[in-house]
């Protein structure tokens, strides 16, 4: 696995050599940055379609997804906005408006649609909602869903959320609600850096699983990582060709020049690790990823069925210890010598030092949406730790 770490600024470290011990000028410590306040997506905002941007569904850059063997899917006119405004049957309604009332679904019915993902709900191991006898979602009253309830029937026959339902905070992942042209453009940027390459091992990734370009740059852009997440899920609709998926984009930004196509191959064995790490890199660095956050965002993208199919495959497995035990990084560790604080360069095992979270388990079978959420959340924790503590190995 490649070792690419955060560089220390000259203001924090004047000089650094091999196992040197560095005196500290003034009182200081290496700590995590203060997290920005998470943006809460409430039910009313989702219904009104706020934050959608302009021109949803348009491709102003003339960017189109490749259709070659194992290609990354169609993406033709799809927008997160049209996916949000749909009834329980998945039928898109007019862009920018409220769902109609003819399908028996919609945001107030709670019949398992995207609006049910605004709160924590009872789910099966593949991530799909477990509905009650009225085909309604069942909101959870505890984070681990050990307690849950039913929707409240209103006088007009519709159903409303009960008191005690727990809202899901999406943070910067709300970019998933942007027009598809946003992620298409980001994917083009990513594929430009990897054009013609085959991602066939984790040597292409850093400690948290983010891709590293042939030039040695880490893909740390949240929107590019979200675009990779989308492209991988779209690619998974088809079987891989010779064990690989081809992600490609064709672009013609000025509309009259010859089009250019950029592509890279991804080994089918790396799809799940890259899905987890790309989702993690698109997320806020602080807090825990949850099952409902993963399924909610994936639902906004219209790709929840694809993710459910992947995580419910018994061939999918993830073990935290197998992934991170023995992965060493160099950090600066504060030490006290005769009342003076110094920094010493030490090598640490990520599995032993990263403060991983205990996952919510739906079924203890080693796969499923709970396992995938754990994998993505572990990547977030590693990303934050390396970002705050690790130093450049060079």
Short mmCIF file of C-alpha atoms in Angstrom, two decimals:
data_model
loop_
_atom_site.label_atom_id
_atom_site.label_comp_id
_atom_site.label_asym_id
_atom_site.label_seq_id
_atom_site.Cartn_x
_atom_site.Cartn_y
_atom_site.Cartn_z
CA UNK A 1 0.00 0.00 0.00
CA UNK A 2 1.37 3.39 -0.92
CA UNK A 3 2.34 5.84 1.80
CA UNK A 4 1.29 9.39 1.11
CA UNK A 5 0.80 11.59 4.16
CA UNK A 6 -0.10 15.13 5.09
CA UNK A 7 2.85 17.52 4.93
CA UNK A 8 3.52 19.68 7.97
CA UNK A 9 3.62 23.42 7.39
CA UNK A 10 6.84 25.29 8.13
CA UNK A 11 5.01 27.24 10.82
CA UNK A 12 4.42 24.01 12.76
CA UNK A 13 7.77 22.37 12.09
CA UNK A 14 10.96 24.18 11.22
CA UNK A 15 13.00 21.04 10.55
CA UNK A 16 12.41 17.32 10.64
CA UNK A 17 14.98 14.54 10.46
CA UNK A 18 14.73 10.77 10.92
CA UNK A 19 13.86 9.98 14.69
CA UNK A 20 14.65 13.50 15.88
CA UNK A 21 13.10 14.95 19.00
CA UNK A 22 11.86 18.47 18.41
CA UNK A 23 11.50 21.17 21.10
CA UNK A 24 8.15 22.88 21.22
CA UNK A 25 8.01 26.67 21.22
CA UNK A 26 5.07 27.57 23.47
CA UNK A 27 2.27 25.31 24.55
CA UNK A 28 0.65 23.42 21.65
CA UNK A 29 -0.58 20.03 20.68
CA UNK A 30 -1.62 18.12 17.56
CA UNK A 31 -5.38 17.95 17.55
CA UNK A 32 -8.37 17.58 15.30
CA UNK A 33 -9.89 20.65 13.72
CA UNK A 34 -13.24 21.91 14.93
CA UNK A 35 -15.99 20.30 12.85
CA UNK A 36 -18.29 22.52 10.87
CA UNK A 37 -21.92 22.36 11.90
CA UNK A 38 -23.66 19.60 9.96
CA UNK A 39 -26.43 20.61 7.58
CA UNK A 40 -29.70 19.00 8.56
CA UNK A 41 -31.96 17.99 5.72
CA UNK A 42 -35.45 18.21 7.04
CA UNK A 43 -38.61 16.79 5.51
CA UNK A 44 -40.00 20.12 4.34
CA UNK A 45 -36.77 21.13 2.60
CA UNK A 46 -36.63 17.85 0.71
CA UNK A 47 -40.23 18.26 -0.44
CA UNK A 48 -39.60 21.78 -1.68
CA UNK A 49 -36.51 20.72 -3.60
CA UNK A 50 -34.24 23.35 -2.07
CA UNK A 51 -30.57 23.18 -2.87
CA UNK A 52 -31.13 21.59 -6.25
CA UNK A 53 -29.33 24.25 -8.24
CA UNK A 54 -30.28 25.39 -11.70
CA UNK A 55 -30.67 23.37 -14.84
CA UNK A 56 -31.12 19.95 -13.25
CA UNK A 57 -30.88 17.25 -15.87
CA UNK A 58 -29.05 19.46 -18.37
CA UNK A 59 -25.52 18.66 -19.48
CA UNK A 60 -24.10 22.12 -20.05
CA UNK A 61 -20.61 20.72 -20.53
CA UNK A 62 -21.67 18.19 -23.13
CA UNK A 63 -20.28 15.44 -20.95
CA UNK A 64 -21.60 11.95 -21.60
CA UNK A 65 -20.88 8.60 -20.01
CA UNK A 66 -19.12 5.98 -22.10
CA UNK A 67 -21.07 2.99 -23.29
CA UNK A 68 -18.27 0.55 -24.00
CA UNK A 69 -18.06 -2.95 -22.56
CA UNK A 70 -18.31 -2.80 -18.81
CA UNK A 71 -18.94 0.94 -19.08
CA UNK A 72 -19.99 3.15 -16.22
CA UNK A 73 -23.66 3.30 -17.08
CA UNK A 74 -25.89 5.64 -19.00
CA UNK A 75 -26.47 8.76 -17.00
CA UNK A 76 -28.66 10.16 -19.76
CA UNK A 77 -30.57 13.10 -18.36
CA UNK A 78 -30.61 11.58 -14.86
CA UNK A 79 -30.57 14.10 -12.07
CA UNK A 80 -30.67 13.70 -8.34
CA UNK A 81 -33.53 16.17 -8.35
CA UNK A 82 -35.75 13.98 -10.47
CA UNK A 83 -34.89 11.04 -8.23
CA UNK A 84 -35.93 12.94 -5.11
CA UNK A 85 -39.30 13.99 -6.54
CA UNK A 86 -40.78 10.64 -7.28
CA UNK A 87 -43.53 8.49 -5.83
CA UNK A 88 -43.21 5.13 -4.11
CA UNK A 89 -43.16 3.35 -7.44
CA UNK A 90 -40.04 5.22 -8.51
CA UNK A 91 -41.78 7.16 -11.29
CA UNK A 92 -40.21 10.62 -11.79
CA UNK A 93 -42.56 13.57 -11.67
CA UNK A 94 -42.15 17.04 -13.15
CA UNK A 95 -38.78 18.50 -12.22
CA UNK A 96 -38.99 21.01 -9.41
CA UNK A 97 -42.58 20.23 -8.37
CA UNK A 98 -44.22 18.14 -5.73
CA UNK A 99 -45.05 14.50 -6.39
CA UNK A 100 -48.57 13.98 -7.59
CA UNK A 101 -51.13 12.18 -5.46
CA UNK A 102 -52.14 9.55 -7.97
CA UNK A 103 -49.67 6.84 -7.06
CA UNK A 104 -50.57 6.37 -3.42
CA UNK A 105 -47.00 7.30 -2.49
CA UNK A 106 -45.25 10.59 -2.22
CA UNK A 107 -43.52 12.29 0.66
CA UNK A 108 -46.41 12.15 3.11
CA UNK A 109 -47.34 8.53 2.64
CA UNK A 110 -44.09 7.10 3.94
CA UNK A 111 -44.40 4.10 1.63
CA UNK A 112 -40.72 3.33 1.47
CA UNK A 113 -39.71 6.17 -0.87
CA UNK A 114 -36.78 8.55 -0.59
CA UNK A 115 -38.56 10.70 1.96
CA UNK A 116 -38.44 7.82 4.39
CA UNK A 117 -34.66 8.12 4.31
CA UNK A 118 -34.76 11.56 5.97
CA UNK A 119 -35.07 9.80 9.35
CA UNK A 120 -33.57 6.62 10.72
CA UNK A 121 -35.85 3.74 9.78
CA UNK A 122 -36.02 0.01 10.27
CA UNK A 123 -34.12 -1.72 7.48
CA UNK A 124 -33.34 -5.19 6.21
CA UNK A 125 -29.75 -6.37 5.90
CA UNK A 126 -29.62 -5.28 2.26
CA UNK A 127 -30.53 -1.74 3.27
CA UNK A 128 -34.11 -1.74 2.02
CA UNK A 129 -36.85 -0.46 4.36
CA UNK A 130 -38.88 -2.98 6.36
CA UNK A 131 -42.46 -1.80 5.91
CA UNK A 132 -45.37 -2.25 8.31
CA UNK A 133 -48.76 -3.79 7.49
CA UNK A 134 -49.80 -0.52 5.80
CA UNK A 135 -46.70 -0.54 3.57
CA UNK A 136 -45.24 2.38 5.51
CA UNK A 137 -41.71 2.84 6.73
CA UNK A 138 -41.09 2.32 10.44
CA UNK A 139 -39.14 5.17 12.10
CA UNK A 140 -36.61 4.19 14.73
CA UNK A 141 -36.61 5.74 18.19
CA UNK A 142 -33.03 4.71 18.93
CA UNK A 143 -29.93 5.01 16.76
CA UNK A 144 -29.46 1.25 16.64
CA UNK A 145 -33.17 0.69 15.82
CA UNK A 146 -33.65 -1.48 18.87
CA UNK A 147 -36.86 0.52 19.33
CA UNK A 148 -39.07 1.61 16.45
CA UNK A 149 -42.63 2.73 15.84
CA UNK A 150 -45.19 3.29 13.09
CA UNK A 151 -46.24 6.42 11.27
CA UNK A 152 -49.21 8.35 12.61
CA UNK A 153 -52.34 8.40 10.47
CA UNK A 154 -53.69 11.94 9.98
CA UNK A 155 -57.31 12.96 9.41
CA UNK A 156 -56.84 13.14 5.64
CA UNK A 157 -55.76 9.49 5.56
CA UNK A 158 -52.10 10.28 5.00
CA UNK A 159 -49.35 9.30 7.38
CA UNK A 160 -47.00 11.56 9.32
CA UNK A 161 -43.80 11.08 11.25
CA UNK A 162 -44.31 10.45 14.96
CA UNK A 163 -42.55 12.24 17.77
CA UNK A 164 -39.17 10.77 18.55
CA UNK A 165 -38.16 10.08 14.95
CA UNK A 166 -34.43 10.70 14.54
CA UNK A 167 -33.34 12.99 11.70
CA UNK A 168 -30.41 12.04 9.46
CA UNK A 169 -27.68 14.65 9.02
CA UNK A 170 -26.09 14.50 5.56
CA UNK A 171 -23.53 17.33 5.81
CA UNK A 172 -21.56 17.95 2.66
CA UNK A 173 -22.98 14.77 1.14
CA UNK A 174 -25.96 16.95 0.23
CA UNK A 175 -24.06 17.61 -3.00
CA UNK A 176 -25.60 14.30 -4.10
CA UNK A 177 -28.80 16.26 -4.74
CA UNK A 178 -27.07 18.37 -7.39
CA UNK A 179 -27.72 17.90 -11.12
CA UNK A 180 -25.98 14.92 -12.68
CA UNK A 181 -23.83 17.30 -14.75
CA UNK A 182 -21.98 18.17 -11.53
CA UNK A 183 -20.80 14.61 -10.89
CA UNK A 184 -20.28 14.02 -14.62
CA UNK A 185 -17.86 16.90 -14.76
CA UNK A 186 -16.08 15.71 -11.60
CA UNK A 187 -15.78 12.20 -13.02
CA UNK A 188 -14.24 13.65 -16.17
CA UNK A 189 -11.62 15.41 -14.05
CA UNK A 190 -10.83 12.17 -12.25
CA UNK A 191 -10.67 10.07 -15.41
CA UNK A 192 -8.41 12.63 -17.05
CA UNK A 193 -5.84 11.88 -14.35
CA UNK A 194 -6.23 8.08 -14.73
CA UNK A 195 -6.81 7.85 -18.49
CA UNK A 196 -5.68 4.47 -19.80
CA UNK A 197 -4.78 3.09 -16.35
CA UNK A 198 -5.96 -0.15 -14.76
CA UNK A 199 -6.68 0.00 -11.03
CA UNK A 200 -5.84 -3.57 -10.12
CA UNK A 201 -4.52 -3.40 -6.55
CA UNK A 202 -4.65 -1.31 -3.39
CA UNK A 203 -1.22 0.04 -4.30
CA UNK A 204 -3.26 2.67 -6.14
CA UNK A 205 -4.74 3.90 -2.86
CA UNK A 206 -3.67 5.66 0.31
CA UNK A 207 -4.25 4.36 3.84
CA UNK A 208 -7.91 5.38 3.82
CA UNK A 209 -8.50 3.86 0.38
CA UNK A 210 -8.56 7.06 -1.69
CA UNK A 211 -7.14 6.74 -5.19
CA UNK A 212 -3.64 8.07 -5.94
CA UNK A 213 -2.92 9.27 -9.47
CA UNK A 214 0.09 8.08 -11.49
CA UNK A 215 1.73 11.42 -10.66
CA UNK A 216 1.35 10.76 -6.92
CA UNK A 217 -1.55 13.09 -6.14
CA UNK A 218 -4.30 11.86 -3.85
CA UNK A 219 -7.90 12.24 -5.05
CA UNK A 220 -9.15 14.23 -2.07
CA UNK A 221 -11.92 16.21 -3.78
CA UNK A 222 -15.25 15.24 -2.17
CA UNK A 223 -17.18 15.72 -5.41
CA UNK A 224 -14.69 13.64 -7.42
CA UNK A 225 -14.97 10.86 -4.86
CA UNK A 226 -18.77 11.05 -5.01
CA UNK A 227 -18.54 10.89 -8.81
CA UNK A 228 -16.42 7.75 -8.51
CA UNK A 229 -19.00 6.26 -6.14
CA UNK A 230 -21.75 6.95 -8.68
CA UNK A 231 -19.75 5.56 -11.59
CA UNK A 232 -18.87 2.34 -9.78
CA UNK A 233 -22.47 1.68 -8.79
CA UNK A 234 -23.66 2.38 -12.32
CA UNK A 235 -20.98 0.04 -13.68
CA UNK A 236 -22.12 -2.74 -11.35
CA UNK A 237 -25.40 -3.02 -13.30
CA UNK A 238 -23.53 -5.12 -15.85
CA UNK A 239 -21.12 -8.02 -15.43
CA UNK A 240 -17.44 -7.14 -15.60
CA UNK A 241 -15.57 -7.93 -18.80
CA UNK A 242 -12.46 -10.04 -18.20
CA UNK A 243 -12.68 -9.18 -14.52
CA UNK A 244 -12.72 -5.41 -14.92
CA UNK A 245 -15.16 -2.56 -15.25
CA UNK A 246 -14.40 0.28 -17.62
CA UNK A 247 -15.36 3.75 -16.39
CA UNK A 248 -15.41 6.28 -19.19
CA UNK A 249 -16.60 9.77 -20.04
CA UNK A 250 -16.80 11.58 -23.37
CA UNK A 251 -16.66 15.35 -23.32
CA UNK A 252 -16.99 18.13 -25.84
CA UNK A 253 -17.20 21.32 -23.76
CA UNK A 254 -17.43 23.77 -26.64
CA UNK A 255 -19.84 21.72 -28.70
CA UNK A 256 -17.96 21.86 -32.00
CA UNK A 257 -14.46 20.50 -31.31
CA UNK A 258 -13.75 16.78 -31.65
CA UNK A 259 -14.95 14.91 -28.58
CA UNK A 260 -12.48 13.37 -26.17
CA UNK A 261 -13.00 10.16 -24.21
CA UNK A 262 -11.24 9.42 -20.94
CA UNK A 263 -11.41 6.02 -19.29
CA UNK A 264 -9.85 3.71 -16.74
CA UNK A 265 -10.34 0.07 -15.85
CA UNK A 266 -11.15 -1.05 -12.31
CA UNK A 267 -10.74 -4.63 -11.14
CA UNK A 268 -14.06 -6.10 -10.06
CA UNK A 269 -12.37 -7.22 -6.83
CA UNK A 270 -11.76 -3.59 -5.87
CA UNK A 271 -15.28 -2.27 -6.44
CA UNK A 272 -16.42 -2.67 -2.82
CA UNK A 273 -13.28 -1.19 -1.21
CA UNK A 274 -13.40 1.75 -3.62
CA UNK A 275 -17.12 2.27 -3.05
CA UNK A 276 -16.54 2.46 0.70
CA UNK A 277 -13.51 4.72 0.51
CA UNK A 278 -14.99 7.06 -2.11
CA UNK A 279 -18.18 7.46 -0.07
CA UNK A 280 -16.03 8.14 2.99
CA UNK A 281 -13.94 10.73 1.18
CA UNK A 282 -17.10 12.49 -0.01
CA UNK A 283 -18.41 12.67 3.56
CA UNK A 284 -17.71 14.97 6.46
CA UNK A 285 -14.57 13.93 8.30
CA UNK A 286 -16.26 14.26 11.67
CA UNK A 287 -18.98 12.11 13.18
CA UNK A 288 -20.04 8.61 12.26
CA UNK A 289 -21.42 7.35 9.00
CA UNK A 290 -24.72 5.56 9.53
CA UNK A 291 -26.72 3.05 7.56
CA UNK A 292 -29.44 5.61 6.89
CA UNK A 293 -26.94 8.22 5.75
CA UNK A 294 -25.44 5.74 3.27
CA UNK A 295 -28.81 4.56 1.99
CA UNK A 296 -30.31 8.06 2.02
CA UNK A 297 -27.58 9.57 -0.14
CA UNK A 298 -27.49 6.53 -2.42
CA UNK A 299 -31.26 6.88 -2.73
CA UNK A 300 -30.93 10.54 -3.73
CA UNK A 301 -28.62 9.31 -6.49
CA UNK A 302 -31.17 6.70 -7.61
CA UNK A 303 -28.70 3.87 -7.01
CA UNK A 304 -30.02 2.21 -3.87
CA UNK A 305 -30.97 -0.97 -5.74
CA UNK A 306 -27.45 -1.32 -7.09
CA UNK A 307 -25.89 -0.90 -3.64
CA UNK A 308 -28.37 -3.33 -2.06
CA UNK A 309 -27.50 -5.97 -4.65
CA UNK A 310 -23.79 -5.60 -3.97
CA UNK A 311 -23.89 -5.62 -0.18
CA UNK A 312 -26.32 -8.56 -0.03
CA UNK A 313 -23.97 -10.78 -2.02
CA UNK A 314 -22.45 -13.32 0.42
CA UNK A 315 -19.18 -13.06 -1.51
CA UNK A 316 -18.82 -9.52 -0.14
CA UNK A 317 -16.89 -9.47 3.12
CA UNK A 318 -14.99 -6.90 5.16
CA UNK A 319 -12.83 -7.29 8.23
CA UNK A 320 -11.38 -4.21 9.90
CA UNK A 321 -8.35 -6.05 11.26
CA UNK A 322 -7.51 -7.62 7.90
CA UNK A 323 -7.59 -4.18 6.28
CA UNK A 324 -5.70 -2.03 8.78
CA UNK A 325 -3.66 -4.23 11.11
CA UNK A 326 -0.02 -3.81 10.19
CA UNK A 327 -0.56 -0.64 8.15
CA UNK A 328 2.07 1.68 9.62
CA UNK A 329 2.25 5.48 9.42
CA UNK A 330 4.73 7.95 10.89
CA UNK A 331 3.31 10.54 13.27
CA UNK A 332 4.62 13.17 15.66
CA UNK A 333 4.07 12.15 19.26
CA UNK A 334 4.32 14.65 22.10
CA UNK A 335 6.69 13.71 24.92
CA UNK A 336 7.67 15.47 28.16
CA UNK A 337 11.37 15.74 29.03
CA UNK A 338 12.35 17.72 32.15
CA UNK A 339 9.17 19.78 31.97
CA UNK A 340 9.67 20.64 28.29
CA UNK A 341 7.31 19.36 25.56
CA UNK A 342 8.88 17.80 22.48
CA UNK A 343 7.65 16.01 19.37
CA UNK A 344 9.14 12.66 18.47
CA UNK A 345 8.67 10.82 15.18
CA UNK A 346 7.18 7.39 15.83
CA UNK A 347 5.64 4.70 13.63
CA UNK A 348 2.18 3.49 14.65
CA UNK A 349 -0.16 0.70 13.59
CA UNK A 350 -3.42 2.19 12.29
CA UNK A 351 -5.46 -0.70 13.64
CA UNK A 352 -4.20 0.02 17.15
CA UNK A 353 -4.37 3.82 17.22
CA UNK A 354 -7.37 4.89 15.12
CA UNK A 355 -10.52 5.43 17.25
CA UNK A 356 -12.86 3.21 15.26
CA UNK A 357 -16.57 3.23 16.09
CA UNK A 358 -18.67 0.25 17.05
CA UNK A 359 -20.99 -0.52 14.13
CA UNK A 360 -24.74 -0.99 14.23
CA UNK A 361 -25.35 -4.64 13.32
CA UNK A 362 -28.52 -5.75 11.53
CA UNK A 363 -27.44 -9.34 10.96
CA UNK A 364 -24.16 -10.74 12.22
CA UNK A 365 -23.30 -12.51 8.98
CA UNK A 366 -20.21 -10.60 7.79
CA UNK A 367 -21.91 -8.82 4.88
CA UNK A 368 -24.87 -6.52 4.25
CA UNK A 369 -25.43 -2.78 4.52
CA UNK A 370 -24.22 -2.77 8.13
CA UNK A 371 -20.88 -4.26 7.07
CA UNK A 372 -20.54 -1.79 4.19
CA UNK A 373 -21.36 1.15 6.47
CA UNK A 374 -18.72 -0.05 8.91
CA UNK A 375 -16.19 -0.26 6.06
CA UNK A 376 -16.98 3.28 4.91
CA UNK A 377 -16.97 4.67 8.45
CA UNK A 378 -13.63 3.00 9.18
CA UNK A 379 -12.22 4.75 6.11
CA UNK A 380 -13.51 8.08 7.47
CA UNK A 381 -11.79 7.45 10.80
CA UNK A 382 -8.52 6.53 9.11
CA UNK A 383 -8.75 9.53 6.80
CA UNK A 384 -9.20 11.89 9.75
CA UNK A 385 -6.39 10.31 11.75
CA UNK A 386 -3.90 10.40 8.87
CA UNK A 387 -4.97 13.94 7.99
CA UNK A 388 -4.35 15.18 11.54
CA UNK A 389 -1.37 13.16 12.70
CA UNK A 390 0.63 11.55 9.90
CA UNK A 391 3.65 13.17 8.30
CA UNK A 392 5.19 12.83 4.86
CA UNK A 393 7.35 9.75 4.64
CA UNK A 394 9.72 11.37 2.15
#
